[in-house]
Amino acid sequence: MLSFIYKNTGSLQPPSMAIISISIILFSGFLLTRITKKLKIPNVTAYIVAGILIGPFCLNLVPETIINATAFLPDIALAFIAFNAGQFFKLTTLKKKAAPVVIITVCESLAAALLVFITVHFALHLELGFSIVLASLAAATAPASTMMTIRQTGAKGNFVETLLQVVALDDVVGLLAYSVAISLALHLHSDESLSVLRMVLPLFTNAAVMALGMFFGFIMKLMIASRHSSDNRLIIAIALLFAFCGICVIFDISPLLGCMTMGMTYINITGDDKLFKQLAYFSPPILLIFFVRSGMSFNIEMLVHSSVSIGSTPLLVVSVLYFFVRIAGKYGGAFLGCLLTKEPKEIRNFLGLALVPQAGVAIGLSALGARMLGGEAGAVLQTVILASSVLYELIGPGCAKLALYLSHSYSTKLEDLVSVLETTPDGKEKNQLELLIERIQKIQEELPVHTINEEEAAYTEAAENYFFLPHENMHAKNNLRTRRKRK
């Protein structure tokens, strides 16, 4: 629509087109969440659907030039997602169950990737390079959906600790698999011969990126520690994240693993989790624009057609099979990993169910893969991942919540939430009404005084420091000058 007005009237200049387009993206994403919230559907689904509606393949409210001009957004979004995931790699926590978590993660990630590869390449006869990349994306899990479900239910215990560590490590395995896969796919599409060096090179590249991320983590610690107030914390953190992304883009490398290492380094040497909460409260508009833009790149018509470049199977069939096969691989791999590490049956039976969600990391990597593969193969890759991600976001949080419930990590029974004495001081047994009243009173006493969440509190504190501390410092300086003059 905007491009039509621009071409026919010349009333819109490129800067105004970009500004209005961003406004439409933000409003459409927000308005769709009003609907999905009533249906209890995650926001990510609303953002993707909003992008589909306003994109060039539907209502065409935003010109395609805006989509092309914002190709950098996947890198930025991945940087925020990965840096936030780095906070879960606390060495004190990892030392407790390091070996079991690594074994479980490798089993469930590789099982999902291997099962998807066998299905799409040998059963559907899709092109080898495309099959390798699509299979590598099956390893990734959505940490945001899992964290949201844990926070909403208040779940805790051994199952939750294991789940958080597996989800955090999951994306590391997924990224390493993706790095090797995309390198193999690019060489398969070229006429160059494949060598051991070309297969090992991505691993060395990722090691270098992790080392650079560790260096940036130390720099972040030094720069933030030198500030007594928190007004510049966000500025420094975002500037370093953007700088790191820029370096990765120059060398055409995913920033995910390096940003995760940066977050891991920062949390382990400072113990400062407030910065992550401030960034988590700052990042929603950026992630909204990223997911809506991803939806704008989603061509629904491609789902009912096959792609000549990858095979003759309709993409709808590929997306649905990818959806179910990945779930089977995650569950079976997690079950096998728990058997090998002799985990309790609560973890063994239900951990795979909690690993179903997939959205942010997979969508970001598919966008990077689409850019690197290019052409029809790149568009097909993004279409399959977006289509399956909508399905995962519809059932993923529900599966995670069911796994938490079945593993007894949380309960909806009032008697399990709080414990009260069932007898009076003189030994008389209380009736059910008295027990109910005492439990309700105890829950009320344990409720927080303020309903503001931790992320908002951290961000608000930074804002208050920005607006009030400078004035207080100026007032203090003026008082000091006055006292010196009197002397």
GROMACS .gro file of C-alpha atoms in nm:
model
  487
    1MET     CA    1   0.000   0.000   0.000
    2LEU     CA    2   0.273   0.247   0.096
    3SER     CA    3   0.474   0.159  -0.214
    4PHE     CA    4   0.163   0.214  -0.431
    5ILE     CA    5   0.107   0.560  -0.280
    6TYR     CA    6   0.475   0.644  -0.322
    7LYS     CA    7   0.486   0.536  -0.687
    8ASN     CA    8   0.162   0.710  -0.790
    9THR     CA    9   0.170   1.031  -0.588
   10GLY     CA   10   0.528   1.074  -0.478
   11SER     CA   11   0.391   1.195  -0.144
   12LEU     CA   12   0.605   0.959   0.061
   13GLN     CA   13   0.982   0.985   0.080
   14PRO     CA   14   1.194   0.679   0.172
   15PRO     CA   15   1.254   0.796   0.534
   16SER     CA   16   0.882   0.853   0.591
   17MET     CA   17   0.805   0.513   0.437
   18ALA     CA   18   1.042   0.347   0.682
   19ILE     CA   19   0.900   0.530   0.984
   20ILE     CA   20   0.537   0.460   0.891
   21SER     CA   21   0.623   0.096   0.815
   22ILE     CA   22   0.778   0.049   1.159
   23SER     CA   23   0.468   0.205   1.314
   24ILE     CA   24   0.243  -0.035   1.121
   25ILE     CA   25   0.461  -0.331   1.226
   26LEU     CA   26   0.444  -0.235   1.595
   27PHE     CA   27   0.070  -0.165   1.591
   28SER     CA   28  -0.017  -0.482   1.400
   29GLY     CA   29   0.188  -0.699   1.635
   30PHE     CA   30   0.030  -0.536   1.941
   31LEU     CA   31  -0.328  -0.559   1.809
   32LEU     CA   32  -0.292  -0.928   1.722
   33THR     CA   33  -0.174  -1.002   2.077
   34ARG     CA   34  -0.505  -0.863   2.206
   35ILE     CA   35  -0.679  -1.144   2.019
   36THR     CA   36  -0.430  -1.422   2.092
   37LYS     CA   37  -0.422  -1.328   2.461
   38LYS     CA   38  -0.792  -1.415   2.491
   39LEU     CA   39  -0.725  -1.744   2.312
   40LYS     CA   40  -0.423  -1.806   2.542
   41ILE     CA   41  -0.188  -1.827   2.244
   42PRO     CA   42   0.176  -1.706   2.282
   43ASN     CA   43   0.272  -1.361   2.154
   44VAL     CA   44   0.522  -1.502   1.904
   45THR     CA   45   0.235  -1.660   1.710
   46ALA     CA   46   0.053  -1.326   1.704
   47TYR     CA   47   0.363  -1.150   1.569
   48ILE     CA   48   0.414  -1.404   1.290
   49VAL     CA   49   0.045  -1.392   1.190
   50ALA     CA   50   0.054  -1.011   1.196
   51GLY     CA   51   0.354  -1.017   0.963
   52ILE     CA   52   0.176  -1.251   0.725
   53LEU     CA   53  -0.131  -1.022   0.715
   54ILE     CA   54   0.054  -0.694   0.651
   55GLY     CA   55   0.322  -0.848   0.430
   56PRO     CA   56   0.354  -0.839   0.050
   57PHE     CA   57   0.182  -1.178   0.011
   58CYS     CA   58  -0.142  -1.065   0.180
   59LEU     CA   59  -0.256  -0.705   0.246
   60ASN     CA   60   0.075  -0.555   0.129
   61LEU     CA   61   0.064  -0.272   0.385
   62VAL     CA   62   0.444  -0.261   0.407
   63PRO     CA   63   0.657  -0.245   0.091
   64GLU     CA   64   0.903  -0.524   0.016
   65THR     CA   65   1.188  -0.272   0.017
   66ILE     CA   66   1.144  -0.237   0.394
   67ILE     CA   67   1.181  -0.613   0.436
   68ASN     CA   68   1.502  -0.610   0.233
   69ALA     CA   69   1.634  -0.304   0.417
   70THR     CA   70   1.588  -0.470   0.758
   71ALA     CA   71   1.790  -0.783   0.677
   72PHE     CA   72   2.010  -0.703   0.978
   73LEU     CA   73   1.726  -0.762   1.227
   74PRO     CA   74   1.781  -1.140   1.267
   75ASP     CA   75   2.137  -1.072   1.387
   76ILE     CA   76   2.020  -0.812   1.640
   77ALA     CA   77   1.733  -1.027   1.766
   78LEU     CA   78   1.961  -1.330   1.802
   79ALA     CA   79   2.208  -1.117   1.997
   80PHE     CA   80   1.945  -1.026   2.259
   81ILE     CA   81   1.809  -1.383   2.278
   82ALA     CA   82   2.155  -1.538   2.307
   83PHE     CA   83   2.295  -1.289   2.559
   84ASN     CA   84   1.993  -1.347   2.782
   85ALA     CA   85   2.038  -1.726   2.752
   86GLY     CA   86   2.399  -1.688   2.869
   87GLN     CA   87   2.286  -1.606   3.223
   88PHE     CA   88   2.181  -1.971   3.274
   89PHE     CA   89   2.540  -2.092   3.233
   90LYS     CA   90   2.647  -2.020   3.590
   91LEU     CA   91   2.947  -2.238   3.670
   92THR     CA   92   2.826  -2.296   4.026
   93THR     CA   93   2.503  -2.446   3.887
   94LEU     CA   94   2.661  -2.637   3.599
   95LYS     CA   95   2.912  -2.811   3.827
   96LYS     CA   96   2.630  -2.991   4.006
   97LYS     CA   97   2.505  -3.183   3.700
   98ALA     CA   98   2.750  -3.101   3.422
   99ALA     CA   99   2.807  -3.452   3.284
  100PRO     CA  100   2.441  -3.569   3.288
  101VAL     CA  101   2.318  -3.245   3.131
  102VAL     CA  102   2.574  -3.265   2.849
  103ILE     CA  103   2.484  -3.629   2.775
  104ILE     CA  104   2.108  -3.561   2.777
  105THR     CA  105   2.145  -3.251   2.558
  106VAL     CA  106   2.364  -3.423   2.300
  107CYS     CA  107   2.126  -3.722   2.285
  108GLU     CA  108   1.804  -3.522   2.239
  109SER     CA  109   1.955  -3.267   1.998
  110LEU     CA  110   2.125  -3.520   1.772
  111ALA     CA  111   1.829  -3.760   1.785
  112ALA     CA  112   1.594  -3.486   1.662
  113ALA     CA  113   1.838  -3.376   1.390
  114LEU     CA  114   1.911  -3.732   1.274
  115LEU     CA  115   1.544  -3.832   1.261
  116VAL     CA  116   1.451  -3.520   1.063
  117PHE     CA  117   1.738  -3.577   0.819
  118ILE     CA  118   1.639  -3.940   0.756
  119THR     CA  119   1.277  -3.837   0.702
  120VAL     CA  120   1.327  -3.542   0.466
  121HIS     CA  121   1.618  -3.686   0.265
  122PHE     CA  122   1.551  -4.058   0.242
  123ALA     CA  123   1.172  -4.065   0.278
  124LEU     CA  124   1.079  -3.738   0.101
  125HIS     CA  125   1.387  -3.738  -0.128
  126LEU     CA  126   1.470  -3.371  -0.067
  127GLU     CA  127   1.802  -3.224  -0.180
  128LEU     CA  128   2.097  -3.327   0.041
  129GLY     CA  129   2.225  -2.979   0.135
  130PHE     CA  130   1.878  -2.852   0.224
  131SER     CA  131   1.807  -3.166   0.430
  132ILE     CA  132   2.127  -3.119   0.630
  133VAL     CA  133   2.047  -2.756   0.717
  134LEU     CA  134   1.682  -2.828   0.804
  135ALA     CA  135   1.790  -3.119   1.026
  136SER     CA  136   2.041  -2.901   1.211
  137LEU     CA  137   1.767  -2.650   1.296
  138ALA     CA  138   1.566  -2.929   1.462
  139ALA     CA  139   1.817  -2.933   1.749
  140ALA     CA  140   1.727  -2.584   1.876
  141THR     CA  141   1.467  -2.524   2.149
  142ALA     CA  142   1.290  -2.202   2.248
  143PRO     CA  143   1.426  -2.093   2.589
  144ALA     CA  144   1.181  -1.799   2.610
  145SER     CA  145   0.868  -2.019   2.594
  146THR     CA  146   1.008  -2.260   2.853
  147MET     CA  147   1.111  -1.980   3.089
  148MET     CA  148   0.771  -1.812   3.054
  149THR     CA  149   0.592  -2.136   3.144
  150ILE     CA  150   0.815  -2.199   3.447
  151ARG     CA  151   0.762  -1.842   3.568
  152GLN     CA  152   0.384  -1.860   3.525
  153THR     CA  153   0.349  -2.187   3.713
  154GLY     CA  154   0.609  -2.112   3.979
  155ALA     CA  155   0.758  -2.457   3.919
  156LYS     CA  156   1.076  -2.560   4.098
  157GLY     CA  157   1.279  -2.864   4.188
  158ASN     CA  158   1.521  -3.108   4.027
  159PHE     CA  159   1.317  -3.136   3.704
  160VAL     CA  160   1.317  -2.758   3.653
  161GLU     CA  161   1.692  -2.725   3.720
  162THR     CA  162   1.769  -3.003   3.470
  163LEU     CA  163   1.530  -2.856   3.212
  164LEU     CA  164   1.682  -2.506   3.232
  165GLN     CA  165   2.036  -2.635   3.188
  166VAL     CA  166   1.939  -2.862   2.897
  167VAL     CA  167   1.751  -2.580   2.720
  168ALA     CA  168   2.045  -2.342   2.763
  169LEU     CA  169   2.297  -2.596   2.633
  170ASP     CA  170   2.056  -2.706   2.361
  171ASP     CA  171   2.106  -2.390   2.159
  172VAL     CA  172   2.486  -2.426   2.177
  173VAL     CA  173   2.463  -2.775   2.025
  174GLY     CA  174   2.209  -2.646   1.772
  175LEU     CA  175   2.432  -2.360   1.663
  176LEU     CA  176   2.738  -2.583   1.625
  177ALA     CA  177   2.530  -2.826   1.418
  178TYR     CA  178   2.393  -2.538   1.209
  179SER     CA  179   2.741  -2.395   1.148
  180VAL     CA  180   2.871  -2.726   1.016
  181ALA     CA  181   2.550  -2.791   0.820
  182ILE     CA  182   2.539  -2.455   0.642
  183SER     CA  183   2.906  -2.492   0.549
  184LEU     CA  184   2.842  -2.839   0.404
  185ALA     CA  185   2.534  -2.716   0.217
  186LEU     CA  186   2.719  -2.424   0.059
  187HIS     CA  187   2.998  -2.651  -0.061
  188LEU     CA  188   2.750  -2.907  -0.193
  189HIS     CA  189   2.584  -2.631  -0.396
  190SER     CA  190   2.921  -2.524  -0.535
  191ASP     CA  191   3.154  -2.713  -0.766
  192GLU     CA  192   3.436  -2.721  -0.510
  193SER     CA  193   3.543  -3.053  -0.363
  194LEU     CA  194   3.467  -3.124   0.001
  195SER     CA  195   3.763  -3.174   0.231
  196VAL     CA  196   3.818  -3.244   0.599
  197LEU     CA  197   3.944  -2.888   0.643
  198ARG     CA  198   3.617  -2.745   0.513
  199MET     CA  199   3.424  -2.958   0.763
  200VAL     CA  200   3.647  -2.869   1.059
  201LEU     CA  201   3.677  -2.498   0.974
  202PRO     CA  202   3.330  -2.407   1.116
  203LEU     CA  203   3.430  -2.556   1.452
  204PHE     CA  204   3.745  -2.341   1.465
  205THR     CA  205   3.539  -2.040   1.358
  206ASN     CA  206   3.290  -2.094   1.639
  207ALA     CA  207   3.576  -2.137   1.888
  208ALA     CA  208   3.716  -1.800   1.776
  209VAL     CA  209   3.370  -1.641   1.808
  210MET     CA  210   3.336  -1.778   2.162
  211ALA     CA  211   3.679  -1.639   2.253
  212LEU     CA  212   3.579  -1.299   2.115
  213GLY     CA  213   3.251  -1.317   2.308
  214MET     CA  214   3.444  -1.391   2.627
  215PHE     CA  215   3.664  -1.087   2.561
  216PHE     CA  216   3.357  -0.868   2.507
  217GLY     CA  217   3.214  -1.004   2.835
  218PHE     CA  218   3.525  -0.885   3.022
  219ILE     CA  219   3.505  -0.547   2.848
  220MET     CA  220   3.139  -0.517   2.946
  221LYS     CA  221   3.226  -0.593   3.308
  222LEU     CA  222   3.503  -0.330   3.313
  223MET     CA  223   3.294  -0.060   3.146
  224ILE     CA  224   2.982  -0.115   3.357
  225ALA     CA  225   3.175  -0.160   3.683
  226SER     CA  226   3.338   0.180   3.633
  227ARG     CA  227   2.997   0.352   3.650
  228HIS     CA  228   2.854   0.419   3.997
  229SER     CA  229   2.501   0.477   3.867
  230SER     CA  230   2.298   0.251   3.639
  231ASP     CA  231   2.191   0.515   3.388
  232ASN     CA  232   2.456   0.406   3.134
  233ARG     CA  233   2.431   0.030   3.184
  234LEU     CA  234   2.185  -0.026   2.899
  235ILE     CA  235   2.376   0.204   2.666
  236ILE     CA  236   2.704   0.019   2.723
  237ALA     CA  237   2.546  -0.328   2.698
  238ILE     CA  238   2.354  -0.252   2.378
  239ALA     CA  239   2.653  -0.078   2.220
  240LEU     CA  240   2.873  -0.383   2.284
  241LEU     CA  241   2.607  -0.623   2.155
  242PHE     CA  242   2.566  -0.418   1.837
  243ALA     CA  243   2.943  -0.394   1.791
  244PHE     CA  244   2.979  -0.770   1.832
  245CYS     CA  245   2.698  -0.830   1.579
  246GLY     CA  246   2.866  -0.596   1.335
  247ILE     CA  247   3.193  -0.788   1.356
  248CYS     CA  248   3.010  -1.119   1.302
  249VAL     CA  249   2.820  -0.981   0.999
  250ILE     CA  250   3.148  -0.867   0.841
  251PHE     CA  251   3.271  -1.227   0.846
  252ASP     CA  252   2.922  -1.370   0.773
  253ILE     CA  253   2.909  -1.561   1.104
  254SER     CA  254   2.610  -1.610   1.335
  255PRO     CA  255   2.642  -1.395   1.650
  256LEU     CA  256   2.442  -1.643   1.860
  257LEU     CA  257   2.721  -1.846   2.019
  258GLY     CA  258   2.945  -1.543   2.080
  259CYS     CA  259   2.667  -1.340   2.245
  260MET     CA  260   2.578  -1.639   2.461
  261THR     CA  261   2.942  -1.662   2.568
  262MET     CA  262   2.941  -1.289   2.639
  263GLY     CA  263   2.640  -1.328   2.870
  264MET     CA  264   2.792  -1.635   3.035
  265THR     CA  265   3.122  -1.454   3.098
  266TYR     CA  266   2.950  -1.146   3.240
  267ILE     CA  267   2.722  -1.336   3.482
  268ASN     CA  268   3.006  -1.554   3.612
  269ILE     CA  269   3.255  -1.274   3.680
  270THR     CA  270   3.002  -1.022   3.818
  271GLY     CA  271   2.700  -1.218   3.944
  272ASP     CA  272   2.495  -0.920   3.821
  273ASP     CA  273   2.162  -1.056   3.696
  274LYS     CA  274   1.993  -0.714   3.701
  275LEU     CA  275   2.145  -0.619   3.365
  276PHE     CA  276   1.974  -0.920   3.204
  277LYS     CA  277   1.641  -0.811   3.354
  278GLN     CA  278   1.688  -0.458   3.223
  279LEU     CA  279   1.764  -0.590   2.874
  280ALA     CA  280   1.469  -0.831   2.894
  281TYR     CA  281   1.238  -0.537   2.963
  282PHE     CA  282   1.396  -0.329   2.686
  283SER     CA  283   1.400  -0.592   2.410
  284PRO     CA  284   1.027  -0.669   2.340
  285PRO     CA  285   0.985  -0.400   2.067
  286ILE     CA  286   1.297  -0.527   1.889
  287LEU     CA  287   1.183  -0.889   1.907
  288LEU     CA  288   0.832  -0.788   1.796
  289ILE     CA  289   0.970  -0.617   1.484
  290PHE     CA  290   1.190  -0.919   1.414
  291PHE     CA  291   0.908  -1.175   1.439
  292VAL     CA  292   0.662  -0.960   1.243
  293ARG     CA  293   0.926  -0.913   0.973
  294SER     CA  294   0.976  -1.290   0.965
  295GLY     CA  295   0.603  -1.331   0.909
  296MET     CA  296   0.619  -1.076   0.627
  297SER     CA  297   0.873  -1.299   0.453
  298PHE     CA  298   0.639  -1.599   0.485
  299ASN     CA  299   0.482  -1.686   0.150
  300ILE     CA  300   0.171  -1.895   0.228
  301GLU     CA  301   0.126  -1.991  -0.135
  302MET     CA  302   0.458  -2.178  -0.127
  303LEU     CA  303   0.314  -2.427   0.123
  304VAL     CA  304   0.079  -2.583  -0.132
  305HIS     CA  305   0.347  -2.609  -0.399
  306SER     CA  306   0.668  -2.807  -0.431
  307SER     CA  307   1.009  -2.657  -0.493
  308VAL     CA  308   1.207  -2.763  -0.797
  309SER     CA  309   1.536  -2.676  -0.624
  310ILE     CA  310   1.490  -2.913  -0.326
  311GLY     CA  311   1.246  -3.184  -0.437
  312SER     CA  312   0.895  -3.266  -0.551
  313THR     CA  313   0.721  -3.290  -0.210
  314PRO     CA  314   0.474  -3.007  -0.126
  315LEU     CA  315   0.613  -2.779   0.145
  316LEU     CA  316   0.302  -2.825   0.359
  317VAL     CA  317   0.384  -3.197   0.385
  318VAL     CA  318   0.748  -3.113   0.466
  319SER     CA  319   0.643  -2.867   0.740
  320VAL     CA  320   0.394  -3.104   0.905
  321LEU     CA  321   0.636  -3.399   0.897
  322TYR     CA  322   0.916  -3.182   1.033
  323PHE     CA  323   0.681  -3.079   1.315
  324PHE     CA  324   0.595  -3.433   1.426
  325VAL     CA  325   0.931  -3.598   1.357
  326ARG     CA  326   1.122  -3.335   1.558
  327ILE     CA  327   0.891  -3.393   1.858
  328ALA     CA  328   0.951  -3.768   1.835
  329GLY     CA  329   1.328  -3.713   1.814
  330LYS     CA  330   1.333  -3.475   2.111
  331TYR     CA  331   1.129  -3.707   2.330
  332GLY     CA  332   1.314  -4.023   2.233
  333GLY     CA  333   1.657  -3.861   2.260
  334ALA     CA  334   1.581  -3.710   2.601
  335PHE     CA  335   1.448  -4.046   2.724
  336LEU     CA  336   1.765  -4.223   2.606
  337GLY     CA  337   1.990  -3.959   2.761
  338CYS     CA  338   1.812  -3.986   3.094
  339LEU     CA  339   1.845  -4.366   3.083
  340LEU     CA  340   2.220  -4.339   3.024
  341THR     CA  341   2.262  -4.093   3.313
  342LYS     CA  342   2.020  -4.283   3.543
  343GLU     CA  343   1.792  -3.986   3.602
  344PRO     CA  344   1.471  -4.034   3.808
  345LYS     CA  345   1.163  -4.146   3.614
  346GLU     CA  346   0.997  -3.802   3.657
  347ILE     CA  347   1.277  -3.649   3.450
  348ARG     CA  348   1.315  -3.946   3.215
  349ASN     CA  349   0.946  -3.966   3.124
  350PHE     CA  350   0.861  -3.598   3.082
  351LEU     CA  351   1.177  -3.401   2.996
  352GLY     CA  352   1.131  -3.456   2.621
  353LEU     CA  353   0.777  -3.315   2.643
  354ALA     CA  354   0.914  -2.990   2.784
  355LEU     CA  355   1.158  -2.954   2.491
  356VAL     CA  356   0.885  -2.921   2.226
  357PRO     CA  357   0.877  -2.535   2.199
  358GLN     CA  358   1.076  -2.391   1.909
  359ALA     CA  359   1.065  -2.033   1.783
  360GLY     CA  360   1.318  -1.753   1.833
  361VAL     CA  361   1.653  -1.921   1.777
  362ALA     CA  362   1.528  -2.147   1.495
  363ILE     CA  363   1.355  -1.856   1.318
  364GLY     CA  364   1.667  -1.641   1.352
  365LEU     CA  365   1.894  -1.915   1.219
  366SER     CA  366   1.653  -1.988   0.933
  367ALA     CA  367   1.667  -1.620   0.837
  368LEU     CA  368   2.047  -1.634   0.838
  369GLY     CA  369   2.036  -1.960   0.644
  370ALA     CA  370   1.797  -1.809   0.389
  371ARG     CA  371   2.040  -1.520   0.340
  372MET     CA  372   2.339  -1.752   0.297
  373LEU     CA  373   2.169  -2.013   0.075
  374GLY     CA  374   1.984  -1.749  -0.125
  375GLY     CA  375   1.733  -1.808  -0.404
  376GLU     CA  376   1.447  -2.053  -0.380
  377ALA     CA  377   1.622  -2.288  -0.136
  378GLY     CA  378   1.663  -2.005   0.116
  379ALA     CA  379   1.298  -1.898   0.085
  380VAL     CA  380   1.183  -2.260   0.125
  381LEU     CA  381   1.393  -2.308   0.439
  382GLN     CA  382   1.241  -1.999   0.603
  383THR     CA  383   0.888  -2.099   0.496
  384VAL     CA  384   0.915  -2.449   0.649
  385ILE     CA  385   1.058  -2.320   0.979
  386LEU     CA  386   0.800  -2.039   1.010
  387ALA     CA  387   0.509  -2.273   0.934
  388SER     CA  388   0.625  -2.529   1.190
  389SER     CA  389   0.710  -2.257   1.446
  390VAL     CA  390   0.348  -2.139   1.444
  391LEU     CA  391   0.242  -2.495   1.531
  392TYR     CA  392   0.514  -2.527   1.796
  393GLU     CA  393   0.409  -2.201   1.961
  394LEU     CA  394   0.048  -2.318   1.969
  395ILE     CA  395   0.120  -2.644   2.152
  396GLY     CA  396   0.473  -2.593   2.289
  397PRO     CA  397   0.390  -2.396   2.607
  398GLY     CA  398   0.105  -2.637   2.678
  399CYS     CA  399   0.339  -2.935   2.648
  400ALA     CA  400   0.595  -2.767   2.875
  401LYS     CA  401   0.325  -2.691   3.133
  402LEU     CA  402   0.198  -3.051   3.117
  403ALA     CA  403   0.552  -3.183   3.167
  404LEU     CA  404   0.600  -2.959   3.472
  405TYR     CA  405   0.269  -3.080   3.617
  406LEU     CA  406   0.328  -3.450   3.551
  407SER     CA  407   0.678  -3.428   3.700
  408HIS     CA  408   0.526  -3.278   4.017
  409SER     CA  409   0.729  -2.959   3.975
  410TYR     CA  410   0.418  -2.759   4.062
  411SER     CA  411   0.066  -2.833   4.180
  412THR     CA  412  -0.276  -2.670   4.147
  413LYS     CA  413  -0.399  -2.818   4.475
  414LEU     CA  414  -0.429  -2.568   4.757
  415GLU     CA  415  -0.297  -2.815   5.015
  416ASP     CA  416   0.023  -2.858   4.809
  417LEU     CA  417   0.085  -2.483   4.778
  418VAL     CA  418   0.101  -2.411   5.151
  419SER     CA  419   0.125  -2.630   5.460
  420VAL     CA  420  -0.067  -2.558   5.781
  421LEU     CA  421  -0.109  -2.746   6.107
  422GLU     CA  422  -0.414  -2.971   6.092
  423THR     CA  423  -0.466  -2.962   6.469
  424THR     CA  424  -0.514  -2.684   6.722
  425PRO     CA  425  -0.260  -2.622   7.004
  426ASP     CA  426  -0.476  -2.829   7.238
  427GLY     CA  427  -0.472  -3.126   6.995
  428LYS     CA  428  -0.822  -3.083   6.853
  429GLU     CA  429  -0.851  -3.163   6.479
  430LYS     CA  430  -0.947  -2.867   6.257
  431ASN     CA  431  -1.237  -2.893   6.015
  432GLN     CA  432  -1.203  -2.837   5.637
  433LEU     CA  433  -1.335  -2.478   5.654
  434GLU     CA  434  -1.079  -2.378   5.916
  435LEU     CA  435  -0.798  -2.537   5.713
  436LEU     CA  436  -0.916  -2.356   5.398
  437ILE     CA  437  -0.923  -2.018   5.575
  438GLU     CA  438  -0.574  -2.068   5.720
  439ARG     CA  439  -0.432  -2.168   5.381
  440ILE     CA  440  -0.584  -1.863   5.211
  441GLN     CA  441  -0.448  -1.635   5.485
  442LYS     CA  442  -0.102  -1.789   5.453
  443ILE     CA  443  -0.104  -1.742   5.072
  444GLN     CA  444  -0.204  -1.376   5.120
  445GLU     CA  445   0.085  -1.326   5.362
  446GLU     CA  446   0.331  -1.473   5.111
  447LEU     CA  447   0.209  -1.261   4.820
  448PRO     CA  448   0.451  -0.980   4.718
  449VAL     CA  449   0.354  -0.628   4.814
  450HIS     CA  450   0.406  -0.496   4.461
  451THR     CA  451   0.286  -0.667   4.142
  452ILE     CA  452   0.563  -0.516   3.927
  453ASN     CA  453   0.783  -0.788   3.777
  454GLU     CA  454   1.160  -0.807   3.819
  455GLU     CA  455   1.241  -0.693   3.465
  456GLU     CA  456   1.020  -0.386   3.496
  457ALA     CA  457   1.163  -0.305   3.840
  458ALA     CA  458   1.520  -0.324   3.709
  459TYR     CA  459   1.439  -0.110   3.406
  460THR     CA  460   1.246   0.142   3.619
  461GLU     CA  461   1.541   0.172   3.855
  462ALA     CA  462   1.770   0.251   3.562
  463ALA     CA  463   1.524   0.511   3.435
  464GLU     CA  464   1.494   0.673   3.778
  465ASN     CA  465   1.873   0.688   3.808
  466TYR     CA  466   1.892   0.851   3.467
  467PHE     CA  467   1.636   1.122   3.545
  468PHE     CA  468   1.696   1.188   3.914
  469LEU     CA  469   2.058   1.106   3.997
  470PRO     CA  470   2.208   1.373   3.766
  471HIS     CA  471   1.998   1.639   3.938
  472GLU     CA  472   2.088   1.508   4.282
  473ASN     CA  473   2.455   1.498   4.189
  474MET     CA  474   2.435   1.854   4.054
  475HIS     CA  475   2.266   1.968   4.374
  476ALA     CA  476   2.540   1.802   4.579
  477LYS     CA  477   2.809   1.969   4.367
  478ASN     CA  478   2.645   2.310   4.412
  479ASN     CA  479   2.635   2.259   4.789
  480LEU     CA  480   3.004   2.163   4.784
  481ARG     CA  481   3.094   2.477   4.586
  482THR     CA  482   2.893   2.692   4.832
  483ARG     CA  483   3.074   2.543   5.133
  484ARG     CA  484   3.412   2.601   4.968
  485LYS     CA  485   3.328   2.967   4.899
  486ARG     CA  486   3.226   3.020   5.263
  487LYS     CA  487   3.560   2.884   5.376
   0.00000   0.00000   0.00000
